[in-house]
């Protein structure tokens, strides 16, 4: 019996060995190695950062960017642009962590960011992350208080701030903002109506607004706006205010219709500074005024004016009754372009610039058809400039830019532009611009060796690009 069992075991072992040898033989004949079972090694790769995010109305002075680590990454690179689809500009920094604070942001800007990782051991960049948008907890803009529109109320308005959960309103009788808000309102509000008592009629109040987020952080203070409720005895508001637009390169003349007032104040603010300023604190007896403040007036800026009439009390001349402000009038200097750019292109030089105040919007261009740009050139930046040509302000391209192609130009050459109005007045010359060499465009990189060979691909199989 034992011999029979041993014989059966031996037969089974021999059969198993034969089957194994047959399998190995068949596998050898079919080249069934591990590579055949599992495939070739995948090329090295680096995953783009996950959970890339940017703060929105989180801070008044920065945008905080955060992300999760990419396995194997040594550092990260950021790019920034104005649109989700780009173009993006490299911010020129290597980040050895998982966050970055961008403080180069202005109120109201909403930049887009994208991020990629880099591995030294792989000599490889990851794909870019999805683009994300961030913005500051911005200071409210366009804060305006009504000035004599009512005897019982002052209306305060401001521009809505993205991401704000509320607004704090400050009020004072002088130009120093108090520490504590006078009133707080919700984030859906963009105005507030103050009720003014009879004893406070004619009193000038100053108002500021700060935005607030859900975490309790606040923006900077807005510019102040002065407002008041009309008092009994105040004169009617001035009418028919006009301000010159591009008539002179160094002054803006105002005129208005005289109401029953003893004298007038002129207030001015601008597109770059919303702070209202009384520029005639001593008062005016005339109904015209020429603003020629060379320290305040800038080329390319738009200025806004309003007139206030004042009456003296007949019994007490030292007591003044201030009237409501006039409608606003816009004025500006005759200005040269501020962004002249030029570059060499085959056969000549291409010049372009944005329209100036008075020749910027379609309506302005229509009203100033007799305005023109005189293009001047010279052989050096400090040389004697000669007129090249004059073109109409209405000639703009699809991007809203004025452009001109100077055929046959030869280096060295420098350009500047003078704006002329229909009365023959001229602006100061623009800044001088020297053409730059045109940028190389339509570049691409592929996974094919360039003609002539002799180059090696990187770890992703991409060959160098040759520029000439």
GROMACS .gro file of C-alpha atoms in nm, residues 36-278:
model
  243
   36UNK     CA    1   0.501   4.206  -2.192
   37UNK     CA    2   0.283   4.152  -1.891
   38UNK     CA    3   0.303   4.506  -1.746
   39UNK     CA    4   0.415   4.719  -2.044
   40UNK     CA    5   0.714   4.957  -2.067
   41UNK     CA    6   0.794   5.208  -1.788
   42UNK     CA    7   0.585   5.525  -1.800
   43UNK     CA    8   0.782   5.846  -1.878
   44UNK     CA    9   0.856   6.058  -1.570
   45UNK     CA   10   0.576   6.296  -1.476
   46UNK     CA   11   0.498   6.566  -1.221
   47UNK     CA   12   0.144   6.642  -1.117
   48UNK     CA   13   0.022   7.002  -1.121
   49UNK     CA   14  -0.060   7.149  -0.776
   50UNK     CA   15  -0.404   7.067  -0.636
   51UNK     CA   16  -0.647   7.298  -0.458
   52UNK     CA   17  -0.495   7.618  -0.599
   53UNK     CA   18  -0.695   7.908  -0.456
   54UNK     CA   19  -0.680   8.286  -0.420
   55UNK     CA   20  -0.836   8.503  -0.150
   56UNK     CA   21  -1.131   8.719  -0.248
   57UNK     CA   22  -1.199   9.024  -0.033
   58UNK     CA   23  -0.997   8.853   0.240
   59UNK     CA   24  -0.745   9.130   0.301
   60UNK     CA   25  -0.726   9.504   0.226
   61UNK     CA   26  -0.360   9.497   0.117
   62UNK     CA   27  -0.284   9.157  -0.037
   63UNK     CA   28  -0.415   8.852  -0.222
   64UNK     CA   29  -0.321   8.526  -0.048
   65UNK     CA   30  -0.251   8.235  -0.284
   66UNK     CA   31  -0.246   7.879  -0.145
   67UNK     CA   32  -0.219   7.524  -0.285
   68UNK     CA   33  -0.151   7.162  -0.193
   69UNK     CA   34   0.196   7.015  -0.249
   70UNK     CA   35   0.283   6.825  -0.565
   71UNK     CA   36   0.472   6.504  -0.479
   72UNK     CA   37   0.837   6.536  -0.585
   73UNK     CA   38   0.823   6.913  -0.643
   74UNK     CA   39   1.118   7.128  -0.533
   75UNK     CA   40   0.955   7.466  -0.593
   76UNK     CA   41   0.665   7.641  -0.766
   77UNK     CA   42   0.639   7.922  -1.021
   78UNK     CA   43   0.352   8.171  -1.051
   79UNK     CA   44   0.215   8.355  -1.351
   80UNK     CA   45  -0.029   8.646  -1.349
   81UNK     CA   46  -0.266   8.794  -1.606
   82UNK     CA   47  -0.570   9.012  -1.653
   83UNK     CA   48  -0.795   8.745  -1.807
   84UNK     CA   49  -0.869   8.380  -1.727
   85UNK     CA   50  -0.758   8.274  -2.072
   86UNK     CA   51  -0.439   8.482  -2.055
   87UNK     CA   52  -0.195   8.601  -2.165
   88UNK     CA   53   0.001   8.539  -1.844
   89UNK     CA   54   0.332   8.689  -1.730
   90UNK     CA   55   0.587   8.503  -1.521
   91UNK     CA   56   0.614   8.674  -1.181
   92UNK     CA   57   0.984   8.582  -1.169
   93UNK     CA   58   0.985   8.406  -0.832
   94UNK     CA   59   1.055   8.053  -0.706
   95UNK     CA   60   0.831   7.958  -0.413
   96UNK     CA   61   0.960   7.690  -0.175
   97UNK     CA   62   0.633   7.651   0.011
   98UNK     CA   63   0.259   7.629  -0.037
   99UNK     CA   64   0.153   7.994  -0.026
  100UNK     CA   65   0.237   8.338  -0.158
  101UNK     CA   66   0.116   8.691  -0.078
  102UNK     CA   67   0.073   8.921  -0.377
  103UNK     CA   68   0.083   9.280  -0.255
  104UNK     CA   69   0.129   9.434  -0.601
  105UNK     CA   70  -0.246   9.475  -0.646
  106UNK     CA   71  -0.456   9.790  -0.671
  107UNK     CA   72  -0.809   9.860  -0.554
  108UNK     CA   73  -1.063   9.714  -0.793
  109UNK     CA   74  -0.815   9.489  -0.979
  110UNK     CA   75  -0.910   9.124  -1.027
  111UNK     CA   76  -0.598   8.946  -1.149
  112UNK     CA   77  -0.584   8.581  -1.257
  113UNK     CA   78  -0.309   8.343  -1.151
  114UNK     CA   79  -0.183   8.001  -1.259
  115UNK     CA   80   0.081   7.781  -1.098
  116UNK     CA   81   0.319   7.500  -1.192
  117UNK     CA   82   0.562   7.280  -1.000
  118UNK     CA   83   0.925   7.194  -1.084
  119UNK     CA   84   1.133   6.887  -0.993
  120UNK     CA   85   1.514   6.905  -1.010
  121UNK     CA   86   1.564   6.529  -1.006
  122UNK     CA   87   1.331   6.488  -1.303
  123UNK     CA   88   1.431   6.820  -1.466
  124UNK     CA   89   1.061   6.856  -1.534
  125UNK     CA   90   0.778   7.109  -1.496
  126UNK     CA   91   0.425   7.002  -1.416
  127UNK     CA   92   0.131   7.118  -1.630
  128UNK     CA   93  -0.015   7.451  -1.521
  129UNK     CA   94  -0.297   7.453  -1.269
  130UNK     CA   95  -0.637   7.590  -1.354
  131UNK     CA   96  -0.635   7.972  -1.341
  132UNK     CA   97  -0.790   8.132  -1.033
  133UNK     CA   98  -0.900   8.491  -0.967
  134UNK     CA   99  -0.845   8.693  -0.651
  135UNK     CA  100  -0.905   9.048  -0.532
  136UNK     CA  101  -0.859   9.277  -0.235
  137UNK     CA  102  -1.111   9.387   0.021
  138UNK     CA  103  -1.122   9.712  -0.172
  139UNK     CA  104  -1.183  10.060  -0.041
  140UNK     CA  105  -1.523  10.189  -0.158
  141UNK     CA  106  -1.492  10.432  -0.447
  142UNK     CA  107  -1.700  10.724  -0.573
  143UNK     CA  108  -1.812  10.826  -0.224
  144UNK     CA  109  -2.039  11.127  -0.267
  145UNK     CA  110  -2.257  11.318  -0.024
  146UNK     CA  111  -2.539  11.544  -0.140
  147UNK     CA  112  -2.474  11.915  -0.106
  148UNK     CA  113  -2.781  12.123  -0.038
  149UNK     CA  114  -3.020  11.893  -0.225
  150UNK     CA  115  -3.259  11.893   0.073
  151UNK     CA  116  -3.321  12.086   0.393
  152UNK     CA  117  -3.382  11.768   0.594
  153UNK     CA  118  -3.149  11.500   0.456
  154UNK     CA  119  -2.799  11.423   0.327
  155UNK     CA  120  -2.774  11.129   0.088
  156UNK     CA  121  -2.443  10.941   0.091
  157UNK     CA  122  -2.366  10.700  -0.195
  158UNK     CA  123  -2.067  10.480  -0.283
  159UNK     CA  124  -1.964  10.205  -0.523
  160UNK     CA  125  -2.029   9.847  -0.422
  161UNK     CA  126  -1.722   9.641  -0.326
  162UNK     CA  127  -1.697   9.279  -0.446
  163UNK     CA  128  -1.703   9.036  -0.154
  164UNK     CA  129  -1.796   9.293   0.111
  165UNK     CA  130  -2.042   9.172   0.375
  166UNK     CA  131  -2.103   9.523   0.506
  167UNK     CA  132  -1.993   9.886   0.520
  168UNK     CA  133  -1.898  10.116   0.807
  169UNK     CA  134  -1.987  10.485   0.767
  170UNK     CA  135  -1.796  10.759   0.950
  171UNK     CA  136  -1.911  11.119   1.001
  172UNK     CA  137  -1.734  11.425   1.137
  173UNK     CA  138  -1.755  11.803   1.127
  174UNK     CA  139  -1.385  11.826   1.038
  175UNK     CA  140  -1.157  11.644   0.793
  176UNK     CA  141  -1.027  11.392   1.048
  177UNK     CA  142  -1.204  11.055   1.043
  178UNK     CA  143  -1.324  10.939   1.387
  179UNK     CA  144  -1.218  10.607   1.535
  180UNK     CA  145  -1.566  10.458   1.556
  181UNK     CA  146  -1.825  10.430   1.278
  182UNK     CA  147  -2.138  10.643   1.292
  183UNK     CA  148  -2.342  10.373   1.120
  184UNK     CA  149  -2.294  10.020   0.981
  185UNK     CA  150  -2.501   9.878   0.696
  186UNK     CA  151  -2.516   9.544   0.517
  187UNK     CA  152  -2.319   9.450   0.206
  188UNK     CA  153  -2.621   9.485  -0.021
  189UNK     CA  154  -2.640   9.859   0.051
  190UNK     CA  155  -2.458  10.127  -0.146
  191UNK     CA  156  -2.622  10.436   0.001
  192UNK     CA  157  -2.745  10.578   0.328
  193UNK     CA  158  -2.986  10.867   0.397
  194UNK     CA  159  -2.899  11.085   0.697
  195UNK     CA  160  -3.177  11.279   0.867
  196UNK     CA  161  -3.057  11.629   0.958
  197UNK     CA  162  -3.208  11.834   1.239
  198UNK     CA  163  -3.294  12.199   1.193
  199UNK     CA  164  -3.003  12.300   1.416
  200UNK     CA  165  -2.763  12.118   1.181
  201UNK     CA  166  -2.894  12.270   0.859
  202UNK     CA  167  -2.607  12.435   0.675
  203UNK     CA  168  -2.346  12.247   0.880
  204UNK     CA  169  -2.082  12.084   0.661
  205UNK     CA  170  -2.026  11.719   0.749
  206UNK     CA  171  -1.744  11.497   0.620
  207UNK     CA  172  -1.813  11.132   0.540
  208UNK     CA  173  -1.593  10.823   0.490
  209UNK     CA  174  -1.685  10.462   0.409
  210UNK     CA  175  -1.496  10.138   0.476
  211UNK     CA  176  -1.588   9.795   0.343
  212UNK     CA  177  -1.598   9.497   0.581
  213UNK     CA  178  -1.579   9.121   0.517
  214UNK     CA  179  -1.745   8.833   0.705
  215UNK     CA  180  -1.430   8.778   0.917
  216UNK     CA  181  -1.445   9.134   1.047
  217UNK     CA  182  -1.151   9.273   0.849
  218UNK     CA  183  -1.196   9.627   0.716
  219UNK     CA  184  -1.062   9.812   0.414
  220UNK     CA  185  -0.878  10.139   0.423
  221UNK     CA  186  -1.082  10.459   0.462
  222UNK     CA  187  -1.230  10.600   0.144
  223UNK     CA  188  -1.162  10.957   0.044
  224UNK     CA  189  -1.395  11.187   0.231
  225UNK     CA  190  -1.691  11.364   0.078
  226UNK     CA  191  -1.842  11.679   0.223
  227UNK     CA  192  -2.218  11.713   0.241
  228UNK     CA  193  -2.478  11.940   0.401
  229UNK     CA  194  -2.849  12.005   0.426
  230UNK     CA  195  -2.968  12.341   0.295
  231UNK     CA  196  -3.044  12.611   0.549
  232UNK     CA  197  -3.301  12.888   0.530
  233UNK     CA  198  -3.167  13.198   0.353
  234UNK     CA  199  -2.928  13.009   0.124
  235UNK     CA  200  -2.905  13.129  -0.239
  236UNK     CA  201  -3.024  12.916  -0.532
  237UNK     CA  202  -2.764  12.701  -0.696
  238UNK     CA  203  -2.563  12.833  -0.994
  239UNK     CA  204  -2.673  12.719  -1.338
  240UNK     CA  205  -2.523  12.658  -1.684
  241UNK     CA  206  -2.172  12.570  -1.565
  242UNK     CA  207  -1.929  12.498  -1.849
  243UNK     CA  208  -1.561  12.399  -1.844
  244UNK     CA  209  -1.322  12.416  -2.137
  245UNK     CA  210  -1.220  12.084  -2.289
  246UNK     CA  211  -0.885  12.079  -2.465
  247UNK     CA  212  -0.881  12.452  -2.538
  248UNK     CA  213  -0.543  12.510  -2.375
  249UNK     CA  214  -0.247  12.299  -2.265
  250UNK     CA  215  -0.206  12.478  -1.931
  251UNK     CA  216  -0.545  12.606  -1.808
  252UNK     CA  217  -0.920  12.532  -1.794
  253UNK     CA  218  -1.169  12.820  -1.803
  254UNK     CA  219  -1.507  12.797  -1.625
  255UNK     CA  220  -1.820  13.008  -1.658
  256UNK     CA  221  -2.170  12.994  -1.509
  257UNK     CA  222  -2.492  13.191  -1.473
  258UNK     CA  223  -2.511  13.423  -1.172
  259UNK     CA  224  -2.777  13.342  -0.914
  260UNK     CA  225  -2.864  13.574  -0.627
  261UNK     CA  226  -2.534  13.525  -0.444
  262UNK     CA  227  -2.272  13.754  -0.294
  263UNK     CA  228  -1.978  13.534  -0.391
  264UNK     CA  229  -1.890  13.183  -0.509
  265UNK     CA  230  -1.669  12.889  -0.425
  266UNK     CA  231  -1.523  12.662  -0.696
  267UNK     CA  232  -1.478  12.293  -0.610
  268UNK     CA  233  -1.261  12.055  -0.811
  269UNK     CA  234  -1.188  11.681  -0.813
  270UNK     CA  235  -1.046  11.445  -1.076
  271UNK     CA  236  -1.046  11.096  -1.226
  272UNK     CA  237  -0.739  11.010  -1.017
  273UNK     CA  238  -0.841  11.184  -0.693
  274UNK     CA  239  -1.206  11.194  -0.587
  275UNK     CA  240  -1.132  11.426  -0.296
  276UNK     CA  241  -1.333  11.746  -0.347
  277UNK     CA  242  -1.125  12.059  -0.295
  278UNK     CA  243  -1.233  12.420  -0.263
   0.00000   0.00000   0.00000
